[in-house]
Short mmCIF file of C-alpha atoms and ligand atoms in Angstrom, two decimals:
data_model
loop_
_atom_site.label_atom_id
_atom_site.label_comp_id
_atom_site.label_asym_id
_atom_site.label_seq_id
_atom_site.Cartn_x
_atom_site.Cartn_y
_atom_site.Cartn_z
CA UNK A 1457 3.69 -16.48 -18.73
CA UNK A 1458 3.70 -12.75 -19.71
CA UNK A 1459 1.18 -10.49 -17.82
CA UNK A 1460 0.35 -6.81 -18.52
CA UNK A 1461 -1.17 -5.34 -15.36
CA UNK A 1462 -2.63 -1.82 -14.62
CA UNK A 1463 -3.64 -0.03 -11.45
CA UNK A 1464 -5.82 3.17 -11.58
CA UNK A 1465 -7.31 2.89 -8.10
CA UNK A 1466 -6.42 6.46 -6.88
CA UNK A 1467 -4.06 9.05 -8.09
CA UNK A 1468 -1.36 6.96 -9.88
CA UNK A 1469 -1.75 5.62 -13.36
CA UNK A 1470 0.39 2.60 -13.50
CA UNK A 1471 1.13 -0.24 -15.91
CA UNK A 1472 3.56 -3.05 -15.52
CA UNK A 1473 4.87 -6.07 -17.62
CA UNK A 1474 5.83 -9.16 -15.73
CA UNK A 1475 7.47 -12.48 -16.90
CA UNK A 1476 5.82 -14.74 -14.25
CA UNK A 1477 6.74 -13.13 -11.01
CA UNK A 1478 9.62 -10.95 -12.56
CA UNK A 1479 8.85 -7.31 -12.97
CA UNK A 1480 10.23 -6.37 -16.23
CA UNK A 1481 8.77 -2.78 -16.33
CA UNK A 1482 6.65 -0.84 -13.97
CA UNK A 1483 5.60 2.57 -15.16
CA UNK A 1484 4.00 4.92 -12.53
CA UNK A 1485 2.52 8.33 -13.54
CA UNK A 1486 1.66 10.37 -10.54
CA UNK A 1487 -0.86 12.86 -10.46
CA UNK A 1488 0.21 14.60 -7.40
CA UNK A 1489 0.74 17.83 -9.03
CA UNK A 1490 -2.81 18.06 -10.25
CA UNK A 1491 -4.41 17.34 -6.71
CA UNK A 1492 -2.03 19.40 -4.72
CA UNK A 1493 -3.67 22.65 -4.84
CA UNK A 1494 -6.97 21.00 -3.86
CA UNK A 1495 -5.28 19.55 -0.82
CA UNK A 1496 -6.42 15.97 -1.75
CA UNK A 1497 -7.59 13.66 -4.52
CA UNK A 1498 -10.38 15.28 -6.74
CA UNK A 1499 -12.17 12.27 -8.23
CA UNK A 1500 -13.24 13.91 -11.53
CA UNK A 1501 -9.68 15.38 -12.07
CA UNK A 1502 -8.25 11.89 -11.32
CA UNK A 1503 -10.54 10.18 -13.88
CA UNK A 1504 -9.52 12.54 -16.56
CA UNK A 1505 -6.00 12.28 -15.97
CA UNK A 1506 -6.13 8.48 -16.02
CA UNK A 1507 -8.17 8.59 -19.36
CA UNK A 1508 -5.34 10.72 -20.79
CA UNK A 1509 -2.44 8.75 -19.50
CA UNK A 1510 -3.54 5.18 -19.46
CA UNK A 1511 -2.59 4.65 -23.17
CA UNK A 1512 0.79 6.19 -23.09
CA UNK A 1513 1.62 4.52 -19.88
CA UNK A 1514 0.74 1.12 -21.20
CA UNK A 1515 2.79 1.79 -24.43
CA UNK A 1516 5.79 2.88 -22.17
CA UNK A 1517 5.57 -0.10 -20.01
CA UNK A 1518 5.46 -2.45 -23.28
CA UNK A 1519 8.34 -0.49 -24.79
CA UNK A 1520 10.65 -0.68 -21.72
CA UNK A 1521 10.04 -4.39 -21.40
CA UNK A 1522 10.50 -4.75 -25.24
CA UNK A 1523 7.08 -6.61 -25.37
CA UNK A 1524 4.19 -6.32 -27.72
CA UNK A 1525 0.55 -6.69 -26.87
CA UNK A 1526 0.34 -9.81 -29.23
CA UNK A 1527 2.76 -11.66 -26.80
CA UNK A 1528 0.76 -10.84 -23.58
CA UNK A 1529 -0.94 -14.09 -22.08
CA UNK A 1530 -2.92 -12.46 -19.34
CA UNK A 1531 -4.35 -9.04 -18.90
CA UNK A 1532 -4.98 -7.80 -15.31
CA UNK A 1533 -6.22 -4.74 -13.51
CA UNK A 1534 -7.34 -3.70 -10.05
CA UNK A 1535 -11.10 -3.85 -9.61
CA UNK A 1536 -11.28 -2.39 -6.09
CA UNK A 1537 -11.19 -1.07 -3.48
CA UNK A 1538 -10.45 2.35 -4.64
CA UNK A 1539 -12.00 5.39 -6.27
CA UNK A 1540 -14.85 3.98 -8.36
CA UNK A 1541 -14.50 6.39 -11.37
CA UNK A 1542 -10.80 6.00 -11.42
CA UNK A 1543 -10.77 2.18 -11.18
CA UNK A 1544 -13.24 2.07 -14.03
CA UNK A 1545 -10.72 3.64 -16.47
CA UNK A 1546 -7.98 0.98 -16.10
CA UNK A 1547 -10.65 -1.86 -15.81
CA UNK A 1548 -12.38 -1.00 -19.06
CA UNK A 1549 -9.22 -0.41 -20.83
CA UNK A 1550 -7.63 -3.67 -19.79
CA UNK A 1551 -10.87 -5.70 -20.44
CA UNK A 1552 -11.11 -4.32 -23.83
CA UNK A 1553 -7.58 -5.35 -24.62
CA UNK A 1554 -8.06 -8.87 -23.44
CA UNK A 1555 -11.21 -9.02 -25.54
CA UNK A 1556 -9.38 -7.77 -28.56
CA UNK A 1557 -6.57 -10.17 -28.14
CA UNK A 1558 -8.66 -13.18 -26.97
CA UNK A 1559 -6.77 -13.62 -23.73
CA UNK A 1560 -7.98 -13.98 -20.13
CA UNK A 1561 -8.66 -11.01 -17.98
CA UNK A 1562 -7.71 -11.28 -14.19
CA UNK A 1563 -9.40 -8.78 -11.79
CA UNK A 1564 -7.27 -8.13 -8.70
CA UNK A 1565 -8.16 -6.83 -5.25
CA UNK A 1566 -5.85 -3.75 -4.57
CA UNK A 1567 -5.26 -4.87 -0.98
CA UNK A 1568 -4.34 -8.43 -2.07
CA UNK A 1569 -1.76 -6.52 -4.44
CA UNK A 1570 -0.20 -4.76 -1.40
CA UNK A 1571 -0.19 -8.01 0.50
CA UNK A 1572 1.73 -9.88 -2.09
CA UNK A 1573 4.16 -7.03 -3.05
CA UNK A 1574 6.88 -8.56 -1.26
CA UNK A 1575 6.66 -11.59 -3.58
CA UNK A 1576 7.50 -9.59 -6.67
CA UNK A 1577 11.07 -10.31 -8.15
CA UNK A 1578 13.08 -7.77 -10.09
CA UNK A 1579 13.83 -8.19 -13.85
CA UNK A 1580 16.87 -10.36 -13.11
CA UNK A 1581 14.68 -12.66 -10.93
CA UNK A 1582 16.46 -11.39 -7.80
CA UNK A 1583 15.07 -10.40 -4.55
CA UNK A 1584 17.25 -9.30 -1.59
CA UNK A 1585 14.79 -10.99 0.82
CA UNK A 1586 12.87 -13.59 -1.04
CA UNK A 1587 9.75 -14.44 0.84
CA UNK A 1588 9.40 -18.10 1.44
CA UNK A 1589 6.52 -19.86 -0.03
CA UNK A 1590 5.84 -21.02 3.36
CA UNK A 1591 2.80 -20.25 5.33
CA UNK A 1592 1.11 -18.94 7.56
CA UNK A 1593 2.47 -15.39 7.28
CA UNK A 1594 0.81 -12.30 8.67
CA UNK A 1595 0.61 -9.11 6.54
CA UNK A 1596 0.67 -5.66 7.72
CA UNK A 1597 -0.96 -3.35 5.28
CA UNK A 1598 -0.64 0.22 5.93
CA UNK A 1599 -1.85 2.72 3.21
CA UNK A 1600 -3.99 5.93 2.51
CA UNK A 1601 -7.21 3.97 2.75
CA UNK A 1602 -6.45 0.84 4.89
CA UNK A 1603 -4.68 -0.27 7.95
CA UNK A 1604 -4.95 -4.05 8.28
CA UNK A 1605 -3.53 -7.21 9.77
CA UNK A 1606 -3.98 -10.12 7.33
CA UNK A 1607 -3.51 -13.71 8.31
CA UNK A 1608 -2.38 -15.43 5.18
CA UNK A 1609 -2.90 -19.14 5.28
CA UNK A 1610 -1.87 -19.50 1.50
CA UNK A 1611 -2.06 -17.50 -1.74
CA UNK A 1612 -5.77 -16.58 -2.03
CA UNK A 1613 -6.65 -17.69 1.39
CA UNK A 1614 -6.81 -14.78 3.72
CA UNK A 1615 -8.32 -13.75 7.02
CA UNK A 1616 -8.49 -10.12 8.12
CA UNK A 1617 -7.65 -10.25 11.90
CA UNK A 1618 -7.32 -6.60 12.53
CA UNK A 1619 -8.37 -3.24 10.78
CA UNK A 1620 -8.77 0.28 11.51
CA UNK A 1621 -11.97 1.29 13.30
CA UNK A 1622 -11.82 4.78 11.65
CA UNK A 1623 -9.16 6.64 9.70
CA UNK A 1624 -6.29 4.74 7.97
CA UNK A 1625 -2.76 5.51 9.22
CA UNK A 1626 -1.92 7.23 5.74
CA UNK A 1627 -4.99 9.35 6.00
CA UNK A 1628 -3.66 10.52 9.50
CA UNK A 1629 -0.37 11.49 7.96
CA UNK A 1630 -2.25 13.36 5.17
CA UNK A 1631 -4.51 15.25 7.53
CA UNK A 1632 -1.73 16.18 10.06
CA UNK A 1633 0.32 17.49 7.26
CA UNK A 1634 -2.58 19.59 6.20
CA UNK A 1635 -2.84 21.14 9.87
CA UNK A 1636 0.93 21.85 9.69
CA UNK A 1637 0.40 23.42 6.15
CA UNK A 1638 2.84 21.04 4.61
CA UNK A 1639 0.75 20.11 1.51
CA UNK A 1640 -0.31 16.75 0.06
CA UNK A 1641 0.48 13.96 0.31
CA UNK A 1642 1.54 14.26 3.87
CA UNK A 1643 3.34 11.03 4.29
CA UNK A 1644 6.65 11.80 2.45
CA UNK A 1645 6.91 15.30 3.98
CA UNK A 1646 6.21 14.28 7.58
CA UNK A 1647 8.64 11.38 7.34
CA UNK A 1648 11.34 13.74 6.09
CA UNK A 1649 10.63 16.34 8.74
CA UNK A 1650 10.51 13.64 11.43
CA UNK A 1651 14.04 12.73 10.79
CA UNK A 1652 15.18 16.12 11.29
CA UNK A 1653 13.51 16.37 14.82
CA UNK A 1654 13.45 14.64 18.09
CA UNK A 1655 10.53 12.95 19.72
CA UNK A 1656 9.71 13.62 23.41
CA UNK A 1657 8.88 17.48 23.17
CA UNK A 1658 5.37 17.01 22.28
CA UNK A 1659 4.04 13.76 23.50
CA UNK A 1660 1.07 12.36 21.75
CA UNK A 1661 -1.21 9.44 22.62
CA UNK A 1662 -0.46 6.07 21.26
CA UNK A 1663 -3.59 5.00 19.46
CA UNK A 1664 -5.34 1.82 20.83
CA UNK A 1665 -2.59 1.18 23.26
CA UNK A 1666 -4.77 -0.38 25.82
CA UNK A 1667 -7.59 -1.81 23.62
CA UNK A 1668 -6.57 -5.46 23.99
CA UNK A 1669 -7.51 -6.45 20.44
CA UNK A 1670 -5.71 -6.23 17.05
CA UNK A 1671 -7.67 -2.96 15.71
CA UNK A 1672 -6.41 0.27 14.91
CA UNK A 1673 -7.79 3.70 15.16
CA UNK A 1674 -6.17 6.97 14.09
CA UNK A 1675 -8.79 9.64 14.47
CA UNK A 1676 -8.10 10.18 18.13
CA UNK A 1677 -4.45 10.91 17.44
CA UNK A 1678 -5.53 13.21 14.58
CA UNK A 1679 -7.81 15.27 16.93
CA UNK A 1680 -4.93 15.29 19.54
CA UNK A 1681 -2.83 16.81 16.90
CA UNK A 1682 -5.36 19.41 16.02
CA UNK A 1683 -5.56 20.72 19.57
CA UNK A 1684 -1.88 20.38 20.24
CA UNK A 1685 -0.98 22.51 17.09
CA UNK A 1686 -3.55 25.15 18.13
CA UNK A 1687 -2.22 25.36 21.54
CA UNK A 1688 1.36 25.54 20.27
CA UNK A 1689 0.45 28.37 17.78
CA UNK A 1690 -1.37 30.30 20.57
CA UNK A 1691 1.23 29.84 23.24
CA UNK A 1692 4.20 30.69 21.04
CA UNK A 1693 3.00 32.94 18.16
CA UNK A 1694 6.59 34.00 17.46
CA UNK A 1695 7.97 30.37 17.01
CA UNK A 1696 8.88 30.02 13.28
CA UNK A 1697 7.42 26.66 12.04
CA UNK A 1698 10.86 25.29 11.78
CA UNK A 1699 11.29 25.70 15.58
CA UNK A 1700 8.87 23.01 16.37
CA UNK A 1701 7.43 21.24 13.29
CA UNK A 1702 10.29 18.86 12.94
CA UNK A 1703 9.91 17.82 16.64
CA UNK A 1704 6.21 17.58 16.25
CA UNK A 1705 6.47 15.44 13.26
CA UNK A 1706 8.82 13.16 15.12
CA UNK A 1707 6.45 12.70 17.92
CA UNK A 1708 3.57 11.95 15.49
CA UNK A 1709 5.65 9.30 13.66
CA UNK A 1710 6.54 7.91 17.06
CA UNK A 1711 2.80 7.43 18.01
CA UNK A 1712 1.95 5.87 14.76
CA UNK A 1713 5.05 3.58 15.02
CA UNK A 1714 4.38 2.39 18.54
CA UNK A 1715 0.70 1.58 17.54
CA UNK A 1716 1.56 -0.30 14.46
CA UNK A 1717 4.29 -2.32 16.30
CA UNK A 1718 2.06 -2.88 19.40
CA UNK A 1719 -0.75 -4.44 17.17
CA UNK A 1720 1.61 -6.34 15.14
CA UNK A 1721 3.22 -7.90 18.26
CA UNK A 1722 -0.09 -8.74 19.48
CA UNK A 1723 -1.08 -10.53 16.29
CA UNK A 1724 2.42 -12.43 16.21
CA UNK A 1725 1.85 -13.65 19.86
CA UNK A 1726 -1.66 -14.52 19.31
CA UNK A 1727 -1.02 -16.37 15.97
CA UNK A 1728 2.41 -17.84 16.77
CA UNK A 1729 0.88 -21.26 15.82
CA UNK A 1730 -1.93 -21.48 13.18
CA UNK A 1731 -3.63 -25.01 12.68
CA UNK A 1732 -0.45 -26.72 14.02
CA UNK A 1733 1.83 -24.70 11.76
CA UNK A 1734 4.43 -22.12 13.25
CA UNK A 1735 4.26 -18.51 11.89
CA UNK A 1736 6.79 -18.18 9.14
CA UNK A 1737 6.96 -14.49 8.75
CA UNK A 1738 5.65 -10.96 8.30
CA UNK A 1739 4.75 -9.21 4.96
CA UNK A 1740 4.91 -5.48 4.79
CA UNK A 1741 2.90 -3.49 2.22
CA UNK A 1742 1.24 -0.11 1.56
CA UNK A 1743 2.46 3.55 1.07
CA UNK A 1744 3.06 4.24 4.80
CA UNK A 1745 5.74 1.42 4.86
CA UNK A 1746 7.87 3.62 2.70
CA UNK A 1747 8.84 5.12 6.07
CA UNK A 1748 12.19 3.45 6.87
CA UNK A 1749 11.99 4.18 10.55
CA UNK A 1750 8.57 2.41 10.91
CA UNK A 1751 10.07 -0.50 8.92
CA UNK A 1752 13.15 -0.50 11.32
CA UNK A 1753 11.04 -0.43 14.49
CA UNK A 1754 8.90 -3.45 13.12
CA UNK A 1755 12.23 -5.45 12.26
CA UNK A 1756 13.70 -4.73 15.89
CA UNK A 1757 10.64 -6.05 17.43
CA UNK A 1758 10.27 -9.03 15.22
CA UNK A 1759 13.99 -9.90 15.62
CA UNK A 1760 13.40 -10.24 19.37
CA UNK A 1761 10.67 -12.90 18.46
CA UNK A 1762 12.78 -14.48 15.69
CA UNK A 1763 10.24 -13.87 13.13
CA UNK A 1764 11.58 -12.82 9.63
CA UNK A 1765 10.11 -9.66 7.98
CA UNK A 1766 9.64 -9.59 4.09
CA UNK A 1767 9.20 -6.40 2.08
CA UNK A 1768 9.02 -5.47 -1.57
CA UNK A 1769 12.42 -5.31 -3.35
CA UNK A 1770 12.03 -1.61 -4.22
CA UNK A 1771 10.53 1.40 -2.44
CA UNK A 1772 8.65 1.88 -5.68
CA UNK A 1773 6.43 -1.11 -4.76
CA UNK A 1774 5.20 0.32 -1.45
CA UNK A 1775 2.94 3.03 -2.91
CA UNK A 1776 0.27 2.17 -5.66
CA UNK A 1777 1.81 0.47 -8.65
CA UNK A 1778 0.88 -2.21 -11.18
CA UNK A 1779 3.82 -4.54 -10.46
CA UNK A 1780 2.13 -5.67 -7.32
CA UNK A 1781 -1.05 -6.27 -9.29
CA UNK A 1782 0.83 -8.23 -11.96
CA UNK A 1783 2.46 -10.33 -9.05
CA UNK A 1784 -0.92 -11.16 -7.72
CA UNK A 1785 -2.23 -12.06 -11.10
CA UNK A 1786 0.64 -14.40 -11.53
CA UNK A 1787 -0.09 -16.24 -8.18
CA UNK A 1788 -3.77 -16.12 -9.12
CA UNK A 1789 -3.14 -18.03 -12.46
CA UNK A 1790 -0.56 -20.31 -10.80
CA UNK A 1791 -2.98 -21.66 -8.24
CA UNK A 1792 -5.41 -22.32 -11.02
CA UNK A 1793 -8.06 -19.98 -9.91
CA UNK A 1794 -11.15 -21.62 -11.31
CA UNK A 1795 -12.24 -18.47 -12.75
CA UNK A 1796 -9.31 -18.21 -15.33
CA UNK A 1797 -9.51 -21.78 -16.52
CA UNK A 1798 -10.83 -22.84 -19.96
CA UNK A 1799 -14.37 -21.92 -20.61
CA UNK A 1800 -14.36 -18.81 -18.62
CA UNK A 1801 -11.64 -16.82 -20.35
CA UNK A 1802 -13.10 -13.29 -19.90
CA UNK A 1803 -14.00 -12.84 -16.25
CA UNK A 1804 -16.49 -10.12 -15.23
CA UNK A 1805 -15.87 -7.76 -12.25
CA UNK A 1806 -19.04 -8.86 -10.46
CA UNK A 1807 -17.19 -11.80 -9.00
CA UNK A 1808 -16.30 -11.32 -5.42
CA UNK A 1809 -13.12 -13.36 -5.08
CA UNK A 1810 -12.15 -15.33 -2.00
CA UNK A 1811 -9.22 -13.06 -1.81
CA UNK A 1812 -11.41 -10.21 -0.87
CA UNK A 1813 -9.75 -8.47 2.00
CA UNK A 1814 -11.73 -5.54 2.42
CA UNK A 1815 -13.39 -2.66 0.69
CA UNK A 1816 -13.11 1.08 1.34
O1 KG4 B 554 -0.57 2.66 -0.67
P1 KG4 B 554 -0.83 3.99 -0.99
O2 KG4 B 554 -0.01 4.50 -2.33
O3 KG4 B 554 -2.26 4.19 -1.56
C1 KG4 B 554 -3.45 3.67 -0.97
O4 KG4 B 554 -3.83 2.51 -1.30
O5 KG4 B 554 -4.11 4.24 -0.16
O6 KG4 B 554 -0.68 4.80 0.09
C2 KG4 B 554 -0.73 6.20 0.07
C3 KG4 B 554 -0.45 6.63 1.55
C4 KG4 B 554 -0.64 8.33 1.65
O7 KG4 B 554 -1.52 8.39 2.86
C5 KG4 B 554 0.72 8.83 1.81
O8 KG4 B 554 0.66 9.99 2.55
C6 KG4 B 554 1.46 7.67 2.52
O9 KG4 B 554 0.83 6.45 1.90
N1 KG4 B 554 2.90 7.69 2.43
C7 KG4 B 554 3.73 7.69 3.26
C8 KG4 B 554 5.11 7.97 2.71
N2 KG4 B 554 4.81 7.88 1.38
C9 KG4 B 554 3.59 7.76 1.12
N3 KG4 B 554 3.49 7.63 4.67
C10 KG4 B 554 4.71 7.78 5.37
N4 KG4 B 554 5.91 7.83 5.00
C11 KG4 B 554 6.08 7.95 3.59
N5 KG4 B 554 7.39 8.14 3.04
ZN1 ZN B 555 -2.70 1.37 -2.32
#
């Protein structure tokens, strides 16, 4: 089965070609440079850039995989959640191609894409840590728009067991980076700086430490950062940023990490057995999971509980990309989703799939 997938949910224009669950090409055109000077994603600029780039990005994905449109069996695109006017560009484009070539169109939920990203295999069919097709699994999805725990009973059968009550973790990275005048997006630079610093000098609260549930919240941490940064600047006006920013970033990452690990541990303990089946592992997905130290802390904690942790085969699959959309489309076809069987070859985007995990 050959799949052409696209994702235009935010500020990356991406297209991928898959042979079953093997990612043959995965082209990602980032718009970061266009949005940087505005300190965040500007919807109109995003739409225009997606419109300009979608065709060349698809052509590049086809060329790199030595595939032509005529040989594609399934056309797939993210339908949501995301920036509506950005999503529309990829959706309309891919729907038109499906119609033109008389092939099925498979709309995919972006969060299901992040959740199933560890199931993607590379072009050779390898995966350093192939996830078992055994369930139940718990997904921890941490991105710019979402922070969620998803109990995964099977492909297409999910229950959200925890989510953020306010800001997503990625959003907190982006906002705190703005306070520190580190530019956009904040995740990569804060993660980089945190490695150069030491935690402990600027202790910050651990979000939802005593909440006794599986939900997250990052707006309190964000506010604590705002006040702490103000204090530091007032108390020590002569400190050069380098003197404290590395350490501050280390403390911020520590607080986010502790909160994520704590909630994951709560979920694993609570769902150690589901309907008589023992928990088989953890799936990691979303842009914030690019942070190696966060992943290490999660691994360390899960090792103690003997729970395997599965992650995508490449760091390119954490942040937004079309390969995870293609992988999800593959599993959607494989489980004979009724919407892609004969007689209903072109699906509409009105359908609200069972796989709906959340909307922004
Ligand atoms: O999954 P993603 O690409 O987009 C959404 O679906 O939201 O996640 C983007 C988020 C941004 O907030 C960005 O700052 C964060 O992921 N991010 C990181 C890193 N790289 C990207 N956060 C922490 N460490 C990173 N290395
Ligand atoms: Zn995403």
